[in-house]
Amino acid sequence: MTAPVFREFLEQNPDVEIVMVSRSNFEALFADIPNVIFKGINLDDYKGIFGLRRLANELIKEFKPDLVANLHDVIRTKILDRIYRRRGLKVFKINKGKEEKEHLTDVWNLNKVQLKKTVERYADVFREMGFPVKLSHQLRPKSIDKSGIGFAPFAQHQGKMLPLEKSYELVRILAKKYTIYFFGGGKSETETLEKWEMEIPNTFSLSGKLSLSQELDKISELELMISMDSANMHLASLVGTRCISVWGSTHPYAGFLGFGQSEDDVVQVKDLTCRPCSVFGDKECYRGDWACLEELDIQKIIDKVL
């Protein structure tokens, strides 16, 4: 979610250069953004306080940063912040709004309201530095010729994933009219999607067959992506492809709707007062029935596609 923020921030501040430090496999997300230098690292090479101190010293020596933006604010980056400050650097960090999100996901809270979007929280870090930045919240199509529908039925946590039997039925119906491309990863997901490909005509599994860069290119060529509240929604945002997103125990109110995606394309069970019960979908259902996903009517998704 940082990538579209970087793009618009740097367009409005063309004299600025960002060194993005993250895991090496994320490099493709920033490859086409001018003025971004991607520094890929293997976190296993910098374990513990001494490892992080070595990382900080290496980054300072190589890039000589003027300012530091902590866009993650976890234990590892908190330690790096202390090291940077001791070296005389000014550090600015994201305000995640943890208390607001805890209140939002309290099942006894009946007054659910939209919180600040996460992309705006990223932009706030740069604003605090003194830079002007106004986000458009608009998709930017990367490809003109678009065809086919992408479908990403999986998510990291059960609370964010439509039951597979519902996903299967959804694809079976849509594939009668549209070409469907499956997206996923890992052995288990790939096996499931390849089985669906064999059983449902007009479907093609791309799971495990593409690099991240190739996956982004393919998503950019789709007319539409259907995704859970998961990474594929954000990949669609990066390449300007509209995404119909399915939400269960999580909710767009927490601020994680894909950049430029429309709230009109959100599919969810609206009349469950216990939603959202989790920011990231990693909590067990306190009711024990996952009603937020079991009761979701796939016709809602079909109607939005049509």
mmCIF file of C-alpha atoms in Angstrom, residues 29-277:
data_model
loop_
_atom_site.group_PDB
_atom_site.id
_atom_site.type_symbol
_atom_site.label_atom_id
_atom_site.label_comp_id
_atom_site.label_asym_id
_atom_site.label_seq_id
_atom_site.Cartn_x
_atom_site.Cartn_y
_atom_site.Cartn_z
ATOM 1 C CA LEU A 29 6.158 -3.363 -6.528
ATOM 2 C CA PHE A 30 8.355 -0.258 -6.820
ATOM 3 C CA ALA A 31 10.164 -0.974 -10.101
ATOM 4 C CA ASP A 32 8.425 1.651 -12.239
ATOM 5 C CA ILE A 33 8.287 4.512 -9.715
ATOM 6 C CA PRO A 34 10.801 7.276 -10.557
ATOM 7 C CA ASN A 35 13.055 8.476 -7.725
ATOM 8 C CA VAL A 36 12.663 5.279 -5.699
ATOM 9 C CA ILE A 37 15.777 3.260 -4.933
ATOM 10 C CA PHE A 38 14.840 -0.180 -3.661
ATOM 11 C CA LYS A 39 17.222 -1.717 -1.150
ATOM 12 C CA GLY A 40 16.340 -5.385 -0.794
ATOM 13 C CA ILE A 41 17.560 -7.173 2.326
ATOM 14 C CA ASN A 42 17.389 -10.606 3.903
ATOM 15 C CA LEU A 43 16.203 -10.068 7.470
ATOM 16 C CA ASP A 44 17.922 -13.271 8.583
ATOM 17 C CA ASP A 45 21.227 -11.482 7.949
ATOM 18 C CA TYR A 46 20.386 -8.812 10.546
ATOM 19 C CA LYS A 47 19.022 -10.660 13.562
ATOM 20 C CA GLY A 48 18.885 -9.112 17.028
ATOM 21 C CA ILE A 49 19.953 -5.679 18.222
ATOM 22 C CA PHE A 50 23.518 -6.086 16.958
ATOM 23 C CA GLY A 51 22.277 -7.145 13.535
ATOM 24 C CA LEU A 52 19.931 -4.163 13.315
ATOM 25 C CA ARG A 53 22.717 -1.834 14.417
ATOM 26 C CA ARG A 54 24.851 -3.193 11.586
ATOM 27 C CA LEU A 55 21.970 -2.695 9.140
ATOM 28 C CA ALA A 56 21.442 0.904 10.256
ATOM 29 C CA ASN A 57 25.144 1.685 9.937
ATOM 30 C CA GLU A 58 25.289 0.124 6.455
ATOM 31 C CA LEU A 59 22.279 2.139 5.267
ATOM 32 C CA ILE A 60 23.638 5.396 6.673
ATOM 33 C CA LYS A 61 27.018 4.803 5.051
ATOM 34 C CA GLU A 62 25.561 3.831 1.667
ATOM 35 C CA PHE A 63 22.738 6.348 1.301
ATOM 36 C CA LYS A 64 23.457 9.205 3.783
ATOM 37 C CA PRO A 65 19.746 9.901 4.391
ATOM 38 C CA ASP A 66 18.503 13.339 5.424
ATOM 39 C CA LEU A 67 15.340 11.995 7.076
ATOM 40 C CA VAL A 68 13.988 8.607 8.097
ATOM 41 C CA ALA A 69 10.365 7.492 7.591
ATOM 42 C CA ASN A 70 9.242 4.531 9.692
ATOM 43 C CA LEU A 71 6.156 3.310 7.819
ATOM 44 C CA HIS A 72 5.846 0.037 9.736
ATOM 45 C CA ASP A 73 6.352 0.818 13.442
ATOM 46 C CA VAL A 74 7.041 -2.692 14.720
ATOM 47 C CA ILE A 75 9.676 -3.822 17.224
ATOM 48 C CA ARG A 76 12.376 -4.112 14.557
ATOM 49 C CA THR A 77 11.795 -0.604 13.185
ATOM 50 C CA LYS A 78 11.434 0.871 16.677
ATOM 51 C CA ILE A 79 14.965 -0.384 17.435
ATOM 52 C CA LEU A 80 16.222 1.092 14.163
ATOM 53 C CA ASP A 81 14.591 4.413 15.081
ATOM 54 C CA ARG A 82 16.588 4.605 18.320
ATOM 55 C CA ILE A 83 19.816 3.878 16.463
ATOM 56 C CA TYR A 84 19.075 6.528 13.832
ATOM 57 C CA ARG A 85 18.234 9.148 16.449
ATOM 58 C CA ARG A 86 21.486 8.449 18.283
ATOM 59 C CA ARG A 87 23.253 9.067 14.989
ATOM 60 C CA GLY A 88 21.592 12.493 14.753
ATOM 61 C CA LEU A 89 18.902 11.684 12.201
ATOM 62 C CA LYS A 90 15.320 12.926 12.398
ATOM 63 C CA VAL A 91 12.852 10.037 12.429
ATOM 64 C CA PHE A 92 9.155 10.267 11.542
ATOM 65 C CA LYS A 93 6.838 7.313 12.085
ATOM 66 C CA ILE A 94 3.347 6.260 11.134
ATOM 67 C CA ASN A 95 0.452 6.623 13.543
ATOM 68 C CA LYS A 96 -1.359 3.322 13.099
ATOM 69 C CA GLY A 97 -4.362 4.384 15.164
ATOM 70 C CA LYS A 98 -4.201 1.262 17.307
ATOM 71 C CA GLU A 99 -6.670 2.479 19.946
ATOM 72 C CA GLU A 100 -9.197 3.496 17.279
ATOM 73 C CA LYS A 101 -8.904 0.087 15.642
ATOM 74 C CA GLU A 102 -9.280 -1.733 18.947
ATOM 75 C CA HIS A 103 -12.486 0.213 19.565
ATOM 76 C CA LEU A 104 -13.692 -0.478 16.013
ATOM 77 C CA THR A 105 -13.227 -4.240 16.426
ATOM 78 C CA ASP A 106 -14.825 -4.419 19.875
ATOM 79 C CA VAL A 107 -17.853 -6.655 19.272
ATOM 80 C CA TRP A 108 -19.832 -4.612 21.822
ATOM 81 C CA ASN A 109 -19.225 -1.377 19.932
ATOM 82 C CA LEU A 110 -22.389 -0.701 17.965
ATOM 83 C CA ASN A 111 -21.230 2.653 16.549
ATOM 84 C CA LYS A 112 -18.877 1.644 13.728
ATOM 85 C CA VAL A 113 -17.318 4.519 11.787
ATOM 86 C CA GLN A 114 -14.817 4.872 8.975
ATOM 87 C CA LEU A 115 -11.258 5.371 10.248
ATOM 88 C CA LYS A 116 -8.492 7.165 8.379
ATOM 89 C CA LYS A 117 -7.326 5.228 5.334
ATOM 90 C CA THR A 118 -3.964 3.544 5.747
ATOM 91 C CA VAL A 119 -2.594 5.257 2.635
ATOM 92 C CA GLU A 120 -3.388 8.620 4.248
ATOM 93 C CA ARG A 121 -1.529 7.487 7.369
ATOM 94 C CA TYR A 122 1.522 6.836 5.154
ATOM 95 C CA ALA A 123 1.119 10.249 3.519
ATOM 96 C CA ASP A 124 0.886 11.857 6.972
ATOM 97 C CA VAL A 125 4.470 10.764 7.684
ATOM 98 C CA PHE A 126 5.710 12.800 4.733
ATOM 99 C CA ARG A 127 3.424 15.703 5.641
ATOM 100 C CA GLU A 128 4.912 15.719 9.136
ATOM 101 C CA MET A 129 8.326 16.047 7.489
ATOM 102 C CA GLY A 130 7.068 19.260 5.884
ATOM 103 C CA PHE A 131 6.289 18.000 2.382
ATOM 104 C CA PRO A 132 2.968 18.761 0.682
ATOM 105 C CA VAL A 133 1.127 15.693 -0.577
ATOM 106 C CA LYS A 134 -2.464 15.247 -1.673
ATOM 107 C CA LEU A 135 -3.556 11.753 -2.645
ATOM 108 C CA SER A 136 -5.935 11.373 -5.585
ATOM 109 C CA HIS A 137 -7.461 8.044 -4.471
ATOM 110 C CA GLN A 138 -7.956 7.272 -8.155
ATOM 111 C CA LEU A 139 -6.968 4.178 -10.105
ATOM 112 C CA ARG A 140 -4.440 4.609 -12.895
ATOM 113 C CA PRO A 141 -4.953 1.905 -15.528
ATOM 114 C CA LYS A 142 -1.598 0.594 -16.692
ATOM 115 C CA SER A 143 -3.069 -1.201 -19.699
ATOM 116 C CA ILE A 144 -5.625 0.010 -22.242
ATOM 117 C CA ASP A 145 -6.682 -3.337 -23.679
ATOM 118 C CA LYS A 146 -8.342 -5.260 -20.875
ATOM 119 C CA SER A 147 -10.128 -8.618 -20.937
ATOM 120 C CA GLY A 148 -10.995 -11.460 -18.607
ATOM 121 C CA ILE A 149 -11.622 -11.601 -14.874
ATOM 122 C CA GLY A 150 -9.070 -12.472 -12.229
ATOM 123 C CA PHE A 151 -10.140 -14.412 -9.149
ATOM 124 C CA ALA A 152 -8.060 -14.759 -5.983
ATOM 125 C CA PRO A 153 -10.085 -16.940 -3.578
ATOM 126 C CA PHE A 154 -7.482 -17.312 -0.847
ATOM 127 C CA ALA A 155 -6.347 -15.162 2.081
ATOM 128 C CA GLN A 156 -3.839 -15.571 4.881
ATOM 129 C CA HIS A 157 -6.532 -16.044 7.537
ATOM 130 C CA GLN A 158 -9.857 -17.891 7.565
ATOM 131 C CA GLY A 159 -11.702 -14.783 8.728
ATOM 132 C CA LYS A 160 -10.970 -13.117 5.391
ATOM 133 C CA MET A 161 -11.765 -15.997 3.031
ATOM 134 C CA LEU A 162 -15.034 -16.965 1.401
ATOM 135 C CA PRO A 163 -15.704 -20.695 1.919
ATOM 136 C CA LEU A 164 -14.170 -22.581 -1.007
ATOM 137 C CA GLU A 165 -17.460 -24.215 -1.968
ATOM 138 C CA LYS A 166 -18.957 -20.724 -2.441
ATOM 139 C CA SER A 167 -15.938 -19.593 -4.457
ATOM 140 C CA TYR A 168 -16.185 -22.678 -6.654
ATOM 141 C CA GLU A 169 -19.875 -22.052 -7.348
ATOM 142 C CA LEU A 170 -19.173 -18.384 -8.085
ATOM 143 C CA VAL A 171 -16.538 -19.309 -10.668
ATOM 144 C CA ARG A 172 -18.750 -21.991 -12.206
ATOM 145 C CA ILE A 173 -21.451 -19.379 -12.853
ATOM 146 C CA LEU A 174 -19.171 -16.570 -14.057
ATOM 147 C CA ALA A 175 -17.134 -18.840 -16.348
ATOM 148 C CA LYS A 176 -20.223 -19.424 -18.484
ATOM 149 C CA LYS A 177 -19.866 -15.834 -19.692
ATOM 150 C CA TYR A 178 -16.308 -14.729 -18.894
ATOM 151 C CA THR A 179 -12.766 -16.085 -19.056
ATOM 152 C CA ILE A 180 -11.540 -16.517 -15.472
ATOM 153 C CA TYR A 181 -7.892 -16.476 -14.375
ATOM 154 C CA PHE A 182 -7.025 -17.914 -10.957
ATOM 155 C CA PHE A 183 -4.394 -16.316 -8.721
ATOM 156 C CA GLY A 184 -2.821 -17.951 -5.694
ATOM 157 C CA GLY A 185 0.434 -19.283 -4.333
ATOM 158 C CA GLY A 186 1.906 -22.218 -2.466
ATOM 159 C CA LYS A 187 1.447 -25.917 -3.071
ATOM 160 C CA SER A 188 -1.996 -26.345 -1.525
ATOM 161 C CA GLU A 189 -3.557 -23.342 -3.266
ATOM 162 C CA THR A 190 -1.995 -24.292 -6.588
ATOM 163 C CA GLU A 191 -3.348 -27.847 -6.354
ATOM 164 C CA THR A 192 -6.858 -26.572 -5.586
ATOM 165 C CA LEU A 193 -6.868 -24.073 -8.439
ATOM 166 C CA GLU A 194 -5.474 -26.555 -10.946
ATOM 167 C CA LYS A 195 -8.267 -28.949 -9.958
ATOM 168 C CA TRP A 196 -10.824 -26.180 -10.558
ATOM 169 C CA GLU A 197 -9.216 -25.438 -13.917
ATOM 170 C CA MET A 198 -9.768 -29.041 -15.005
ATOM 171 C CA GLU A 199 -13.354 -29.131 -13.770
ATOM 172 C CA ILE A 200 -14.633 -25.708 -14.922
ATOM 173 C CA PRO A 201 -14.405 -24.761 -18.629
ATOM 174 C CA ASN A 202 -13.063 -21.315 -19.568
ATOM 175 C CA THR A 203 -10.822 -21.061 -16.487
ATOM 176 C CA PHE A 204 -7.025 -20.892 -16.278
ATOM 177 C CA SER A 205 -4.872 -21.243 -13.181
ATOM 178 C CA LEU A 206 -1.838 -18.945 -12.994
ATOM 179 C CA SER A 207 -0.978 -20.016 -9.451
ATOM 180 C CA GLY A 208 2.721 -20.727 -9.045
ATOM 181 C CA LYS A 209 3.451 -19.953 -12.702
ATOM 182 C CA LEU A 210 4.304 -16.237 -12.601
ATOM 183 C CA SER A 211 6.905 -14.021 -10.973
ATOM 184 C CA LEU A 212 5.565 -11.012 -9.056
ATOM 185 C CA SER A 213 6.430 -8.770 -11.992
ATOM 186 C CA GLN A 214 4.610 -11.051 -14.439
ATOM 187 C CA GLU A 215 1.634 -11.273 -12.092
ATOM 188 C CA LEU A 216 1.370 -7.491 -11.974
ATOM 189 C CA ASP A 217 1.477 -7.348 -15.776
ATOM 190 C CA LYS A 218 -1.319 -9.920 -16.056
ATOM 191 C CA ILE A 219 -3.499 -8.182 -13.472
ATOM 192 C CA SER A 220 -3.036 -4.909 -15.364
ATOM 193 C CA GLU A 221 -4.576 -6.576 -18.439
ATOM 194 C CA LEU A 222 -7.686 -7.806 -16.626
ATOM 195 C CA GLU A 223 -11.022 -6.098 -16.974
ATOM 196 C CA LEU A 224 -11.744 -6.890 -13.341
ATOM 197 C CA MET A 225 -10.232 -8.613 -10.300
ATOM 198 C CA ILE A 226 -12.289 -10.404 -7.650
ATOM 199 C CA SER A 227 -10.356 -10.781 -4.406
ATOM 200 C CA MET A 228 -10.742 -11.272 -0.707
ATOM 201 C CA ASP A 229 -9.417 -8.544 1.613
ATOM 202 C CA SER A 230 -5.928 -9.696 0.642
ATOM 203 C CA ALA A 231 -2.789 -8.802 -1.286
ATOM 204 C CA ASN A 232 -4.373 -9.271 -4.711
ATOM 205 C CA MET A 233 -6.722 -6.354 -4.070
ATOM 206 C CA HIS A 234 -3.680 -4.146 -3.490
ATOM 207 C CA LEU A 235 -1.836 -5.551 -6.510
ATOM 208 C CA ALA A 236 -4.877 -4.601 -8.594
ATOM 209 C CA SER A 237 -4.686 -1.085 -7.190
ATOM 210 C CA LEU A 238 -1.014 -0.821 -8.131
ATOM 211 C CA VAL A 239 -1.756 -1.461 -11.800
ATOM 212 C CA GLY A 240 -5.062 0.397 -11.974
ATOM 213 C CA THR A 241 -7.442 -2.566 -12.240
ATOM 214 C CA ARG A 242 -10.873 -2.391 -10.660
ATOM 215 C CA CYS A 243 -11.382 -4.926 -7.856
ATOM 216 C CA ILE A 244 -14.524 -6.362 -6.322
ATOM 217 C CA SER A 245 -13.403 -7.186 -2.787
ATOM 218 C CA VAL A 246 -14.990 -9.658 -0.344
ATOM 219 C CA TRP A 247 -14.817 -8.876 3.397
ATOM 220 C CA GLY A 248 -15.601 -11.146 6.345
ATOM 221 C CA SER A 249 -14.347 -10.504 9.871
ATOM 222 C CA THR A 250 -12.447 -7.450 8.617
ATOM 223 C CA HIS A 251 -14.004 -4.252 7.279
ATOM 224 C CA PRO A 252 -13.015 -1.342 5.016
ATOM 225 C CA TYR A 253 -13.684 0.926 8.022
ATOM 226 C CA ALA A 254 -10.252 -0.089 9.384
ATOM 227 C CA GLY A 255 -8.666 1.720 6.441
ATOM 228 C CA PHE A 256 -7.311 -1.115 4.314
ATOM 229 C CA LEU A 257 -9.446 -0.818 1.184
ATOM 230 C CA GLY A 258 -7.176 -0.861 -1.869
ATOM 231 C CA PHE A 259 -5.930 2.517 -3.106
ATOM 232 C CA GLY A 260 -8.423 3.935 -5.603
ATOM 233 C CA GLN A 261 -10.874 1.078 -5.185
ATOM 234 C CA SER A 262 -14.548 1.986 -4.843
ATOM 235 C CA GLU A 263 -16.593 1.293 -1.740
ATOM 236 C CA ASP A 264 -19.374 0.385 -4.181
ATOM 237 C CA ASP A 265 -17.311 -2.662 -5.142
ATOM 238 C CA VAL A 266 -17.122 -3.964 -1.563
ATOM 239 C CA VAL A 267 -19.135 -7.122 -0.865
ATOM 240 C CA GLN A 268 -19.943 -7.908 2.763
ATOM 241 C CA VAL A 269 -22.702 -8.957 5.153
ATOM 242 C CA LYS A 270 -23.783 -5.575 6.465
ATOM 243 C CA ASP A 271 -26.301 -6.508 9.150
ATOM 244 C CA LEU A 272 -23.945 -8.354 11.529
ATOM 245 C CA THR A 273 -23.312 -6.099 14.508
ATOM 246 C CA CYS A 274 -20.231 -8.109 15.479
ATOM 247 C CA ARG A 275 -18.388 -6.989 12.347
ATOM 248 C CA PRO A 276 -15.604 -6.130 12.194
ATOM 249 C CA CYS A 277 -14.170 -8.264 14.988
#
